[in-house]
Amino acid sequence: MQWCVAERGAPSADYEAFHHWSVDAREAFWSAIWDYCGVVGEKGSRLLEDHGTMLEARFFPEARLNFAENLLAHAGEGDALIFRGENKVSDRWSWQRLSAMVSRLQQAMQAMGIGRGDRIAAMMPNMPETIALMLAATSLGAIWSSCSPDFGDKGVLDRFGQIEPSLFITCDGYWYNGKRQDVADKVVTVSEELGVPVLVIPYAGDTNALLSRLANGRSLDQFVSDYSVKDIVYERLPFSHPIYILFSSGTTGIPKCIVHSAGGTLLQHLKEQRLHCGLTAGERLFYFTTCGWMMWNWLVSGLACGATLCLYDGSPFYPDGNVLFDFARDEGFAIFGTSAKYIDAVRKGGFVPKASHDLTKLRLMTSTGSPLSPEGFTFVYEGIKDDIQLASISGGTDIVSCFVLGNPLKPVWPGEIQGPGLGLAVDVWDDDGKPVRGEKGELVCTRAFPSMPVMFWNDPDGAKYRAAYFERFDDVWCHGDFAEWTEHGGLVIHGRSDATLNPGGVRIGTAEIYNQVEQLDEVVESICIGQDFDDDVRVILFVRLAEGVTLDANLEAKIKTKIRTGASPRHVPAKIIQVADIPRTKSGKIVELAVREVVHGRPVKNKEALANPEALDLYADLDALRR
């Protein structure tokens, strides 16, 4: 902020004034991000072509850059990547080792004819080779797309089958919960359907046995064996050139293929990591994520700051709930990123890292995936570390980044996200498109920003793209989150707009109910839907209870009292039903819409998007919901 006041004419180093300037003077702000963060490339003289609508805006139309070149701008023998695969595998990659592997992979890909605009599809764990492969692909102008190896073959094909890749990359197996997970049959099915060369990365299986079943497969060693290390050649491309295809969750139909640009992704991530997170070269950055979640893409960008990335693949509770905190202690994490569900699971598991682990270097913890409850905030400070910044963040695959996130200059209030991201015209609107304060509404962004998707794949006229974000309000991005400004200038996300409940015509966010119910020790987790019943909508709460606990009249009364006193009488469910499992996506998000469809006897279009699709059967044809 001080630099922008001195160098770029920002009005003040007061954060609120600075945020207003970053939105009102977008050209100056994003140009300042480019210069301050040292983006490698040619910026050009034109900073923003604004043709009057969000979809027509073009940032840096003359710029030329390469995404991989910016992530590999650092060099030397210092750690670039530190990897743990449960307690089975560990590895360290220096910047030099990473660049050397990228060099050899780039040459091998070039020899295959891979170049600008080609798609590379990877079903991989969160391991160093995955990052090297992504960097090699994007150095050539190819487009990277990944998912985690726990997807079923249909889930993989629903994604990669749409984008027609030139190369399919897979591991030979992976570890989860201490057990070796075989992928051979799935890889054979997917490779036959895609009909492209397959690159097999050794990890937890039998590479040679898998290769023997593939018509056109090579191991990593075979792939790079003919190439020695030489200087990487980076093809500088337009700011809007695609680098990533990410996928929507796919729980309401075939996943949407969301295409993100090199320039928009790089600038947005640099802004979030350097400014909102305060990340500096040499610090340890960790995010618990798979390669099927956008937080992997976010994590990888930390290389552009010169940070050391700490990668973990497997269960966060194997061999026990200390494993990630062991990693944090041993490597000195500065930033520990995770999900609200993980924080709640650590709390309910009785772990107190503050008492058991030296986390001296940990200064920032981030939480996303679902709203973090006020009790989750309290636990982080009481159970993990008391002199830490806790940043609840929210955005998504749609923008491969955050709309609202942490701010190191502001206080942390329990249950609140600290505020909107710099350069983003975030607001909350009512159904009439009017800004509201102190009441719930739709989270919107009213001005164009660099990390808007370039397009959706296979959406030539842009109809799917417009329908996804611009159908609700004219020329305004409507994100689909049910949100509310707080008196502190922060925000609370009450859940997804399409999952809000409407008993008696009053909109209720599901997170408001979860925040109360999941405080109870008897409740492990819950999921809430609205059921059409008797010409109205009634609230149905499903609960997964602690081992040995049964839902009886006393516990039901306790749950209802907790909701009534902690939220309001309107939030009290009409029915509470115990279930053995709650369906979730591969990235751990509960799927309220899918449960709602099953309860109403409607088909769920894409069960392959779920980590545990069999759980949906628990919600079908329930006698309790007929009366």
Coordinates of N, CA and C in Angstrom, one line a residue, residues 123 170-173 181-191 205-206 209-211 213-214:
M123 N -4.2 -37.8 -14.0 CA -4.9 -38.4 -12.9 C -3.8 -38.7 -11.9
T170 N -0.7 -40.7 -15.5 CA -1.3 -41.3 -14.4 C -0.2 -41.9 -13.4
C171 N -0.5 -42.1 -12.2 CA 0.3 -42.8 -11.3 C 0.1 -44.3 -11.5
D172 N 0.9 -45.2 -10.9 CA 0.7 -46.6 -11.0 C -0.1 -47.1 -9.8
G173 N -0.4 -46.3 -8.8 CA -1.1 -46.6 -7.6 C -0.9 -45.5 -6.6
Q181 N -3.5 -48.5 -3.0 CA -4.7 -48.4 -3.8 C -4.4 -48.7 -5.3
D182 N -4.9 -49.7 -5.8 CA -4.6 -50.1 -7.2 C -5.4 -49.3 -8.2
V183 N -4.8 -48.8 -9.3 CA -5.5 -48.1 -10.3 C -5.5 -48.7 -11.7
A184 N -4.9 -49.9 -11.8 CA -4.6 -50.5 -13.1 C -5.8 -50.6 -14.0
D185 N -6.9 -51.2 -13.4 CA -8.0 -51.5 -14.3 C -8.6 -50.2 -14.7
K186 N -8.7 -49.2 -13.9 CA -9.2 -47.9 -14.2 C -8.4 -47.2 -15.3
V187 N -7.0 -47.3 -15.2 CA -6.2 -46.7 -16.2 C -6.4 -47.3 -17.5
V188 N -6.5 -48.6 -17.6 CA -6.7 -49.3 -18.8 C -8.0 -48.9 -19.5
T189 N -9.1 -48.8 -18.7 CA -10.4 -48.3 -19.2 C -10.3 -46.9 -19.8
V190 N -9.7 -46.0 -19.0 CA -9.7 -44.6 -19.4 C -8.8 -44.5 -20.6
S191 N -7.6 -45.1 -20.6 CA -6.7 -45.0 -21.8 C -7.3 -45.5 -23.1
G205 N 2.6 -48.5 -7.0 CA 2.1 -49.7 -7.6 C 3.2 -50.4 -8.4
D206 N 2.8 -51.3 -9.4 CA 3.8 -52.0 -10.2 C 3.7 -51.4 -11.6
A209 N 3.9 -53.8 -14.7 CA 2.7 -54.6 -14.8 C 1.6 -53.8 -15.5
L210 N 1.5 -52.5 -15.1 CA 0.5 -51.6 -15.7 C 0.9 -51.4 -17.2
L211 N 2.2 -51.1 -17.4 CA 2.6 -50.8 -18.8 C 2.3 -52.0 -19.7
R213 N -0.2 -53.7 -19.9 CA -1.6 -53.8 -20.3 C -2.0 -52.6 -21.1
L214 N -1.0 -51.7 -21.4 CA -1.4 -50.5 -22.2 C -0.8 -50.6 -23.6

